[in-house]
Short mmCIF file of C-alpha atoms and ligand atoms in Angstrom, two decimals:
data_model
loop_
_atom_site.label_atom_id
_atom_site.label_comp_id
_atom_site.label_asym_id
_atom_site.label_seq_id
_atom_site.Cartn_x
_atom_site.Cartn_y
_atom_site.Cartn_z
CA MET G 1 -1.56 17.40 -12.89
CA PRO G 2 -2.12 17.02 -9.12
CA GLN G 3 -5.33 17.53 -7.07
CA THR G 4 -3.04 19.96 -5.42
CA SER G 5 -4.98 21.29 -2.52
CA SER G 6 -4.41 17.96 -0.71
CA LEU G 7 -0.68 17.53 -1.55
CA HIS G 8 1.99 18.18 0.95
CA ILE G 9 5.11 19.53 -0.80
CA GLU G 10 8.07 20.91 1.11
CA PRO G 11 11.19 18.78 0.92
CA LEU G 12 13.20 21.82 -0.04
CA SER G 13 12.63 25.17 1.63
CA LEU G 14 15.17 27.74 0.57
CA PRO G 15 14.83 29.62 -2.71
CA ARG G 16 18.47 28.72 -3.55
CA GLU G 17 17.61 25.04 -3.21
CA TRP G 18 14.69 25.31 -5.49
CA ILE G 19 16.69 27.20 -8.02
CA GLU G 20 19.30 24.52 -7.97
CA ARG G 21 16.65 21.92 -8.46
CA TYR G 22 15.10 23.96 -11.29
CA ASP G 23 18.53 24.31 -13.08
CA LYS G 24 19.26 20.66 -12.58
CA VAL G 25 16.05 19.53 -14.27
CA ARG G 26 16.24 22.10 -17.12
CA ASN G 27 19.96 21.25 -17.77
CA GLN G 28 19.05 17.53 -18.03
CA SER G 29 16.89 18.33 -21.08
CA LEU G 30 19.69 20.19 -22.83
CA LYS G 31 22.13 17.40 -22.01
CA LEU G 32 19.80 14.90 -23.79
CA VAL G 33 19.98 16.94 -27.03
CA GLU G 34 23.65 17.98 -26.74
CA THR G 35 24.70 15.34 -29.32
CA LEU G 36 21.93 16.14 -31.78
CA THR G 37 22.33 18.40 -34.70
CA PRO G 38 19.82 21.15 -35.47
CA GLU G 39 18.58 19.03 -38.35
CA ASP G 40 18.13 15.99 -35.99
CA GLN G 41 16.01 18.20 -33.74
CA MET G 42 13.67 19.07 -36.50
CA VAL G 43 12.50 15.56 -37.39
CA GLN G 44 9.05 14.39 -36.65
CA SER G 45 8.75 10.78 -37.81
CA MET G 46 5.10 10.18 -36.96
CA PRO G 47 2.24 12.25 -35.63
CA GLU G 48 2.48 10.91 -32.16
CA ALA G 49 6.24 11.82 -31.80
CA SER G 50 7.52 15.34 -31.55
CA PRO G 51 10.74 16.94 -32.69
CA ALA G 52 13.36 17.43 -29.93
CA LYS G 53 13.39 21.17 -30.64
CA TRP G 54 9.63 21.30 -30.02
CA HIS G 55 10.13 19.49 -26.72
CA ILE G 56 12.76 21.98 -25.64
CA ALA G 57 10.47 24.84 -26.57
CA HIS G 58 7.18 23.37 -25.21
CA THR G 59 8.53 22.64 -21.79
CA THR G 60 9.73 26.30 -21.60
CA TRP G 61 6.20 27.44 -22.65
CA PHE G 62 4.78 25.53 -19.73
CA PHE G 63 6.80 27.50 -17.26
CA GLU G 64 5.98 30.76 -19.01
CA THR G 65 2.31 30.00 -19.40
CA PHE G 66 1.47 28.45 -15.99
CA ILE G 67 3.84 30.32 -13.70
CA LEU G 68 5.52 33.42 -15.11
CA VAL G 69 2.44 34.93 -16.74
CA PRO G 70 0.10 34.57 -13.89
CA CYS G 71 2.52 34.78 -10.97
CA MET G 72 5.19 37.32 -11.88
CA PRO G 73 3.99 40.95 -12.18
CA GLY G 74 5.60 42.75 -14.94
CA TYR G 75 6.89 39.56 -16.83
CA VAL G 76 7.22 40.20 -20.51
CA PRO G 77 6.86 37.13 -22.68
CA PHE G 78 9.74 36.38 -25.01
CA ASP G 79 7.47 36.25 -28.00
CA ALA G 80 3.82 36.62 -27.84
CA ARG G 81 3.27 34.26 -30.76
CA PHE G 82 4.79 31.37 -28.80
CA SER G 83 1.78 31.12 -26.47
CA PHE G 84 -0.08 29.55 -29.45
CA LEU G 85 2.91 27.96 -31.29
CA PHE G 86 4.01 25.75 -28.36
CA ASN G 87 0.77 24.99 -26.75
CA SER G 88 0.32 21.20 -27.00
CA TYR G 89 -3.37 20.46 -26.35
CA TYR G 90 -4.82 23.01 -23.82
CA LYS G 91 -8.03 24.07 -25.47
CA ARG G 92 -8.90 26.54 -22.72
CA LEU G 93 -5.70 28.57 -23.50
CA GLY G 94 -7.04 29.48 -26.87
CA GLY G 95 -5.84 26.84 -29.39
CA HIS G 96 -2.74 25.31 -30.78
CA PRO G 97 -1.23 24.04 -34.05
CA HIS G 98 -2.11 20.48 -35.04
CA ARG G 99 0.17 17.97 -33.45
CA ALA G 100 1.21 16.39 -36.73
CA ILE G 101 2.78 19.51 -38.15
CA ARG G 102 5.37 20.20 -35.36
CA GLY G 103 8.08 19.05 -37.69
CA THR G 104 7.44 21.99 -39.93
CA PHE G 105 8.56 24.52 -37.37
CA SER G 106 11.78 25.58 -38.97
CA ARG G 107 11.06 28.97 -37.57
CA PRO G 108 11.76 30.03 -34.79
CA SER G 109 15.35 28.70 -35.26
CA LEU G 110 16.95 26.42 -32.71
CA ASP G 111 19.14 29.40 -31.66
CA GLU G 112 15.91 31.39 -30.95
CA ILE G 113 14.56 28.56 -28.88
CA ARG G 114 17.72 28.52 -26.82
CA LEU G 115 17.29 32.17 -26.22
CA TYR G 116 13.75 31.55 -25.26
CA ARG G 117 14.87 29.05 -22.69
CA MET G 118 17.43 31.48 -21.24
CA HIS G 119 14.73 34.22 -21.15
CA VAL G 120 12.30 32.09 -19.15
CA ASP G 121 15.05 30.54 -17.02
CA ASN G 122 16.38 33.96 -15.92
CA ALA G 123 12.75 35.01 -15.06
CA MET G 124 12.15 31.88 -13.13
CA ARG G 125 15.21 32.28 -11.04
CA GLU G 126 14.30 35.84 -10.26
CA LEU G 127 10.77 34.80 -9.35
CA LEU G 128 11.99 31.98 -7.06
CA GLY G 129 14.42 34.36 -5.45
CA ARG G 130 11.67 36.73 -4.41
CA GLY G 131 10.15 34.14 -2.12
CA LEU G 132 8.26 30.87 -2.18
CA SER G 133 4.50 30.58 -1.64
CA ALA G 134 2.64 27.22 -1.48
CA GLU G 135 0.97 27.98 -4.80
CA LEU G 136 4.30 28.73 -6.49
CA LEU G 137 5.89 25.55 -5.17
CA ARG G 138 2.87 23.58 -6.36
CA LEU G 139 3.18 24.99 -9.88
CA LEU G 140 6.96 24.65 -9.89
CA GLU G 141 6.70 20.96 -9.04
CA LEU G 142 4.20 20.50 -11.80
CA GLY G 143 6.43 22.31 -14.30
CA LEU G 144 9.51 20.24 -13.29
CA ASN G 145 7.57 16.89 -13.55
CA HIS G 146 6.22 18.04 -16.89
CA GLU G 147 9.70 18.68 -18.13
CA GLN G 148 10.82 15.21 -16.97
CA GLN G 149 7.94 13.59 -18.81
CA HIS G 150 9.24 15.35 -21.96
CA GLN G 151 12.80 14.20 -21.30
CA GLU G 152 11.62 10.67 -21.71
CA LEU G 153 9.83 11.63 -24.84
CA ILE G 154 12.85 13.30 -26.28
CA VAL G 155 14.65 9.93 -26.10
CA THR G 156 11.68 7.77 -27.36
CA ASP G 157 10.93 10.27 -30.14
CA ILE G 158 14.48 10.69 -31.47
CA LYS G 159 14.97 6.89 -31.31
CA HIS G 160 11.96 6.44 -33.58
CA ALA G 161 13.21 9.31 -35.83
CA PHE G 162 16.63 7.77 -36.27
CA TRP G 163 15.00 4.33 -36.89
CA THR G 164 13.13 5.76 -39.78
CA SER G 165 16.27 7.22 -41.32
CA PRO G 166 17.95 4.96 -43.87
CA LEU G 167 21.30 5.60 -42.21
CA ARG G 168 20.00 4.41 -38.84
CA PRO G 169 22.18 6.86 -36.74
CA ALA G 170 22.76 6.09 -33.04
CA PHE G 171 21.45 8.52 -30.41
CA ARG G 172 24.24 7.33 -28.14
CA PRO G 173 26.99 5.33 -29.86
CA THR G 174 28.62 2.63 -27.80
CA LEU G 175 31.24 5.23 -26.97
CA TYR G 176 30.13 8.78 -26.67
CA PRO G 177 31.32 12.09 -25.09
CA THR G 178 29.90 12.89 -21.71
CA SER G 179 29.56 15.78 -19.46
CA LYS G 180 28.71 13.48 -16.53
CA PRO G 181 30.42 14.55 -13.20
CA GLY G 182 33.63 12.75 -12.76
CA TYR G 183 34.48 12.68 -16.42
CA GLN G 184 36.85 15.16 -18.06
CA PRO G 185 35.52 17.28 -20.92
CA GLY G 186 35.82 15.18 -24.13
CA GLN G 187 36.32 11.91 -22.41
CA MET G 188 34.39 9.04 -23.85
CA ARG G 189 31.95 6.99 -21.80
CA ALA G 190 31.12 3.40 -22.59
CA VAL G 191 27.45 2.37 -22.64
CA GLU G 192 26.64 -0.47 -20.35
CA SER G 193 26.16 -3.85 -21.92
CA GLY G 194 24.27 -6.43 -19.94
CA THR G 195 24.89 -10.07 -19.35
CA SER G 196 23.35 -12.66 -21.61
CA THR G 197 22.71 -15.12 -18.78
CA LEU G 198 19.03 -16.07 -18.38
CA VAL G 199 17.55 -15.67 -14.91
CA PRO G 200 14.73 -18.16 -13.90
CA LEU G 201 11.26 -16.65 -13.61
CA THR G 202 9.51 -17.43 -10.40
CA TRP G 203 6.15 -16.34 -8.98
CA CYS G 204 5.37 -14.06 -6.08
CA ARG G 205 1.98 -14.78 -4.43
CA PHE G 206 -0.13 -12.26 -2.69
CA ASP G 207 -3.06 -12.98 -0.45
CA GLU G 208 -6.76 -12.04 -0.93
CA GLY G 209 -7.77 -8.91 0.88
CA ALA G 210 -8.36 -5.13 1.05
CA TYR G 211 -5.35 -3.07 -0.07
CA GLU G 212 -4.80 0.65 -0.26
CA VAL G 213 -3.84 2.01 -3.66
CA GLY G 214 -3.04 5.49 -4.96
CA HIS G 215 -0.72 8.27 -3.76
CA ASP G 216 -0.60 9.14 -0.11
CA VAL G 217 -0.15 12.83 -0.88
CA ARG G 218 3.26 13.00 0.71
CA GLY G 219 5.36 14.76 -2.00
CA PHE G 220 4.32 15.40 -5.63
CA ALA G 221 1.80 13.26 -7.45
CA PHE G 222 -0.23 13.72 -10.62
CA ASP G 223 -3.91 14.13 -10.10
CA ASN G 224 -4.61 10.83 -11.76
CA GLU G 225 -2.81 8.98 -8.88
CA LEU G 226 -5.46 10.35 -6.48
CA PRO G 227 -7.36 9.92 -4.26
CA ARG G 228 -5.93 6.98 -2.36
CA HIS G 229 -8.59 4.42 -1.86
CA LYS G 230 -9.20 0.85 -0.77
CA MET G 231 -9.29 -2.03 -3.39
CA TYR G 232 -10.30 -5.51 -2.75
CA LEU G 233 -8.07 -8.01 -4.56
CA LYS G 234 -8.41 -11.76 -4.99
CA SER G 235 -5.14 -13.67 -4.40
CA PHE G 236 -2.75 -13.36 -7.27
CA CYS G 237 0.77 -14.30 -8.38
CA ILE G 238 3.04 -11.97 -10.25
CA ALA G 239 6.30 -12.64 -12.03
CA SER G 240 9.57 -12.01 -10.47
CA ARG G 241 11.07 -10.31 -13.47
CA LEU G 242 10.21 -9.02 -16.98
CA ILE G 243 9.70 -11.25 -19.97
CA THR G 244 12.95 -11.71 -21.92
CA ASN G 245 13.73 -11.51 -25.64
CA GLN G 246 14.43 -15.23 -25.47
CA GLU G 247 10.84 -16.03 -24.16
CA TYR G 248 9.28 -13.72 -26.68
CA LEU G 249 11.33 -15.37 -29.54
CA THR G 250 9.79 -18.65 -28.44
CA PHE G 251 6.34 -17.05 -28.83
CA ILE G 252 7.27 -15.96 -32.33
CA ASP G 253 8.77 -19.35 -33.18
CA ASN G 254 5.50 -20.92 -31.91
CA GLY G 255 3.53 -18.98 -34.49
CA GLY G 256 2.43 -16.32 -32.06
CA TYR G 257 1.84 -13.69 -34.74
CA ARG G 258 -0.08 -16.22 -36.91
CA ARG G 259 -2.52 -17.57 -34.41
CA PRO G 260 -5.76 -15.44 -34.17
CA GLU G 261 -6.92 -17.41 -31.13
CA LEU G 262 -4.25 -15.66 -29.07
CA TRP G 263 -5.27 -12.12 -29.90
CA LEU G 264 -8.04 -9.83 -28.99
CA SER G 265 -10.25 -8.84 -31.99
CA ASP G 266 -8.90 -5.32 -32.38
CA ALA G 267 -5.41 -6.64 -31.84
CA TRP G 268 -5.62 -9.29 -34.58
CA ASP G 269 -7.02 -6.77 -37.02
CA HIS G 270 -4.07 -4.50 -36.15
CA VAL G 271 -1.56 -7.36 -36.59
CA CYS G 272 -2.97 -8.20 -39.99
CA ASP G 273 -3.45 -4.66 -41.22
CA ASN G 274 0.11 -3.64 -40.25
CA GLY G 275 2.01 -6.93 -41.05
CA TRP G 276 3.37 -7.27 -37.57
CA VAL G 277 5.76 -10.23 -37.07
CA ALA G 278 7.85 -9.03 -34.17
CA PRO G 279 8.37 -6.07 -31.71
CA LEU G 280 9.06 -2.63 -33.09
CA TYR G 281 12.75 -2.20 -34.02
CA TRP G 282 13.39 -5.94 -34.47
CA GLU G 283 14.76 -7.14 -37.85
CA ARG G 284 15.58 -10.62 -39.02
CA THR G 285 18.91 -11.02 -40.70
CA GLY G 286 19.14 -14.55 -42.05
CA LYS G 287 18.36 -16.81 -39.01
CA THR G 288 19.24 -14.23 -36.39
CA TRP G 289 17.49 -11.11 -35.04
CA VAL G 290 18.99 -7.72 -34.54
CA GLN G 291 17.26 -4.69 -33.05
CA PHE G 292 17.62 -0.94 -33.35
CA THR G 293 18.67 0.66 -30.08
CA CYS G 294 19.92 3.98 -28.94
CA LYS G 295 23.37 2.57 -29.62
CA GLY G 296 22.42 1.72 -33.32
CA MET G 297 21.73 -1.72 -34.66
CA MET G 298 22.69 -4.40 -32.17
CA PRO G 299 22.41 -8.18 -31.92
CA LEU G 300 19.38 -9.28 -29.92
CA ASN G 301 20.44 -10.16 -26.37
CA PRO G 302 18.24 -13.14 -25.35
CA ALA G 303 18.43 -12.13 -21.65
CA GLU G 304 17.26 -8.54 -22.05
CA PRO G 305 13.67 -7.71 -21.34
CA VAL G 306 11.55 -7.65 -24.51
CA CYS G 307 10.85 -4.01 -25.30
CA HIS G 308 8.72 -1.84 -27.64
CA VAL G 309 5.71 -4.17 -27.60
CA SER G 310 2.11 -2.94 -27.68
CA PHE G 311 -0.52 -3.84 -25.13
CA TYR G 312 -1.94 -6.04 -27.92
CA GLU G 313 1.23 -8.07 -28.04
CA ALA G 314 1.69 -8.22 -24.33
CA ASP G 315 -1.75 -9.56 -23.99
CA ALA G 316 -1.35 -12.13 -26.67
CA PHE G 317 1.96 -13.22 -25.20
CA ALA G 318 0.41 -13.60 -21.77
CA ARG G 319 -2.45 -15.70 -23.19
CA TRP G 320 0.03 -17.94 -25.10
CA ALA G 321 2.06 -18.34 -21.88
CA GLY G 322 -1.02 -19.49 -19.96
CA ALA G 323 -0.98 -16.32 -17.86
CA ARG G 324 -2.38 -12.78 -17.92
CA LEU G 325 -1.24 -9.22 -17.48
CA PRO G 326 -1.48 -7.85 -13.85
CA THR G 327 -4.11 -5.25 -13.15
CA GLU G 328 -2.57 -1.95 -12.30
CA PHE G 329 -3.62 -2.42 -8.67
CA GLU G 330 -1.98 -5.90 -8.36
CA TRP G 331 1.15 -4.25 -9.86
CA GLU G 332 1.22 -1.42 -7.35
CA ILE G 333 0.76 -3.75 -4.43
CA ALA G 334 3.49 -6.07 -5.67
CA ALA G 335 5.83 -3.22 -6.36
CA GLY G 336 5.51 -2.03 -2.89
CA SER G 337 6.87 -5.40 -1.73
CA ALA G 338 10.05 -5.26 -3.60
CA ARG G 339 12.97 -5.62 -1.24
CA ASP G 340 15.64 -3.78 -3.20
CA SER G 341 14.18 -2.26 -6.29
CA LYS G 342 16.44 0.81 -6.01
CA ALA G 343 19.48 -1.33 -6.23
CA SER G 344 18.66 -2.47 -9.80
CA ASP G 345 17.04 0.62 -11.15
CA ASN G 346 17.96 1.28 -14.75
CA LEU G 347 16.61 4.83 -15.14
CA LEU G 348 17.62 7.76 -17.26
CA GLU G 349 20.45 8.88 -15.08
CA ARG G 350 22.40 5.61 -15.85
CA GLU G 351 22.50 6.91 -19.42
CA ASN G 352 22.03 3.36 -20.66
CA PHE G 353 18.98 4.17 -22.66
CA HIS G 354 18.26 0.50 -23.04
CA PRO G 355 16.78 -2.25 -20.72
CA VAL G 356 19.21 -4.60 -19.06
CA PRO G 357 18.86 -8.27 -17.98
CA ALA G 358 17.62 -9.28 -14.59
CA ARG G 359 20.29 -10.19 -12.02
CA GLN G 360 20.95 -13.72 -10.81
CA PRO G 361 19.08 -14.03 -7.51
CA GLY G 362 21.38 -14.22 -4.48
CA LYS G 363 21.14 -16.98 -1.93
CA THR G 364 18.68 -14.95 0.12
CA GLN G 365 16.49 -14.44 -2.88
CA VAL G 366 15.74 -18.03 -3.88
CA SER G 367 12.39 -18.27 -2.13
CA GLN G 368 9.80 -16.09 -3.81
CA GLN G 369 6.83 -17.15 -1.64
CA HIS G 370 5.49 -14.73 0.83
CA THR G 371 2.34 -13.20 2.31
CA SER G 372 0.83 -9.86 1.63
CA GLN G 373 2.85 -8.36 4.46
CA GLY G 374 6.20 -9.83 3.36
CA GLN G 375 8.96 -8.58 1.09
CA THR G 376 9.81 -10.07 -2.27
CA SER G 377 12.80 -10.10 -4.53
CA LEU G 378 10.76 -8.74 -7.43
CA GLN G 379 13.28 -7.39 -9.97
CA GLN G 380 13.05 -4.57 -12.55
CA VAL G 381 10.21 -2.88 -10.86
CA LEU G 382 11.31 0.71 -11.55
CA GLY G 383 13.14 1.30 -14.81
CA ASP G 384 14.10 -0.92 -17.72
CA THR G 385 10.66 -0.94 -19.40
CA TRP G 386 7.24 0.33 -18.70
CA GLU G 387 4.98 -2.65 -17.93
CA TRP G 388 1.56 -3.00 -19.58
CA THR G 389 -1.26 -3.79 -17.28
CA SER G 390 -4.70 -5.08 -18.02
CA SER G 391 -6.40 -1.89 -16.63
CA PRO G 392 -7.99 0.71 -18.71
CA TYR G 393 -6.98 4.25 -17.86
CA THR G 394 -9.89 5.60 -15.88
CA ALA G 395 -10.60 7.87 -12.95
CA TYR G 396 -10.19 6.70 -9.37
CA PRO G 397 -13.21 6.88 -7.21
CA GLY G 398 -13.64 10.49 -6.06
CA TYR G 399 -11.36 11.86 -8.74
CA HIS G 400 -11.90 15.41 -9.88
CA PRO G 401 -9.53 17.19 -12.28
CA PRO G 402 -8.18 20.60 -11.20
CA ALA G 403 -9.94 23.76 -12.28
CA GLY G 404 -9.02 25.65 -15.40
CA ALA G 405 -6.50 24.76 -18.03
CA GLU G 406 -4.57 22.59 -15.59
CA GLY G 407 -7.51 20.20 -15.60
CA GLU G 408 -6.69 19.25 -19.21
CA TYR G 409 -3.38 17.67 -18.23
CA ASN G 410 -4.63 14.14 -17.45
CA GLY G 411 -8.35 13.80 -16.96
CA LYS G 412 -9.54 14.33 -20.59
CA PHE G 413 -7.38 11.43 -21.82
CA MET G 414 -9.29 8.83 -19.65
CA CYS G 415 -10.72 6.90 -22.64
CA ASN G 416 -9.42 4.18 -24.96
CA GLN G 417 -5.90 3.97 -23.33
CA MET G 418 -4.28 1.29 -21.09
CA VAL G 419 -2.23 1.91 -17.94
CA LEU G 420 1.55 1.17 -17.84
CA ARG G 421 3.49 1.11 -14.61
CA GLY G 422 7.08 1.24 -13.42
CA GLY G 423 8.93 3.61 -15.64
CA SER G 424 11.68 2.69 -18.11
CA CYS G 425 15.32 3.13 -18.85
CA VAL G 426 14.58 6.61 -20.02
CA THR G 427 12.50 7.78 -17.07
CA PRO G 428 14.18 10.23 -14.73
CA GLU G 429 14.87 8.69 -11.34
CA SER G 430 13.08 11.58 -9.35
CA HIS G 431 10.06 11.25 -11.59
CA ILE G 432 9.00 7.63 -10.94
CA ARG G 433 7.09 6.02 -8.08
CA ASN G 434 4.99 2.91 -7.50
CA THR G 435 1.73 4.92 -7.80
CA TYR G 436 2.68 6.54 -11.14
CA ARG G 437 0.14 5.88 -13.84
CA ASN G 438 1.32 6.19 -17.48
CA PHE G 439 -1.08 5.54 -20.22
CA PHE G 440 -0.98 4.86 -24.01
CA PRO G 441 -3.40 3.53 -26.70
CA PRO G 442 -3.09 -0.22 -26.88
CA GLN G 443 -1.50 -0.36 -30.34
CA MET G 444 1.39 2.07 -29.49
CA ARG G 445 4.87 0.49 -29.09
CA TRP G 446 7.51 3.27 -29.59
CA GLN G 447 7.65 3.78 -25.83
CA PHE G 448 9.98 1.48 -23.95
CA SER G 449 7.22 -0.82 -23.01
CA GLY G 450 7.45 -4.47 -21.92
CA ILE G 451 5.80 -7.41 -20.18
CA ARG G 452 5.48 -8.70 -16.71
CA LEU G 453 3.05 -11.63 -16.24
CA ALA G 454 0.55 -12.36 -13.54
CA ARG G 455 -1.74 -15.40 -12.92
CA ASP G 456 -4.28 -16.75 -10.59
CA PRO G 457 -2.94 -18.94 -7.80
CA GLU G 458 -5.00 -21.99 -8.76
CA PHE G 459 -2.58 -22.46 -11.62
CA GLY G 460 0.21 -23.01 -9.12
CA SER G 461 2.92 -20.64 -7.90
FE1 LIG R 1 3.54 18.76 -22.32
#
């Protein structure tokens, strides 16, 4: 939710262009569920995850509630009961069902939800066609970014749902039908499989000094990225790539999950209480490991980034490795130095739905040393996996949540959660940026979350 009065949003100007953008984002959500059955879309495998059907309805509710009802005179809601039914957590809007029972919503049917989407989409197109005010564009950007957040959750939640099923179905089999431009209807698309070659990890050093962090208000940002402010950082080093499965296996083989000295107190209790011995979705078969992926059960590729680890595990791994996690500010400064992050982005649009290994550095990428003004060959900055930081999710200096129900979007969650940066392989490309702050409780690991290390320069670089 942006502190919107200070944001400058105008990359598109014509109603037709905004309608096209609206349709593109809305269609992306439907594309994600096109291979799911109505029964698939009902499953809620744990309280933190939601059924795909609920995501499709709730994102529609958001446009209806925050745009059509207040901004479109004469708009008639599709069903007055939905204002309560598909409210997620906005207390100032009059209440909502408990999150854990979303999987009981067999009614309305999936067909009714599709009609609900069409009803809202038709009204949105009509409203946008009438003319664009600054306030309407602000709310539209918010609704589209909100929908993109839920697109990521559609994938993470159905992956968890399918993992809980004894049949272990695949969200996207290795070959699956696609409607991607350039493919004929019914044509099968192969999921990308990465190399198994390990890339050396090197360290990028940044100088001590004052840096600016936070969003610069050019384009959309959520309110929790604001205001931009100065931050004084001691010199630090950050890893050139994400930690791999091979490196994490070494941690496991070294007794990582059996050594309390590596874990924070809460973390160790969680490990013991839940019997953790490996990342979520990993299973040992004899002497080898396999993992559940969106393609189904697959052999563990040692070169891929380790994924589906909690903050607790990321922190313990860093301690075992003689390093630490970066603060979110170190991460943001380092991400801004990446020379070619866009070239390696593994985001939702690639339809890989799984992190891929780092690339072998080219001849110009061998040297990783630089100053704070230089460029680095940092890899896997955007996409692949969210990266846990050591920063608790709190307000920036001068932060004020927006007035009204919008203010409940981000600010009220600034307690007991840790910040993740960088997006994942299921984050939409137009939704991620270096200043983006994701946040989850430290024990959660069903998101595509991984590890990038940092350390202080006195340990060498
Ligand atoms: Fe939401």
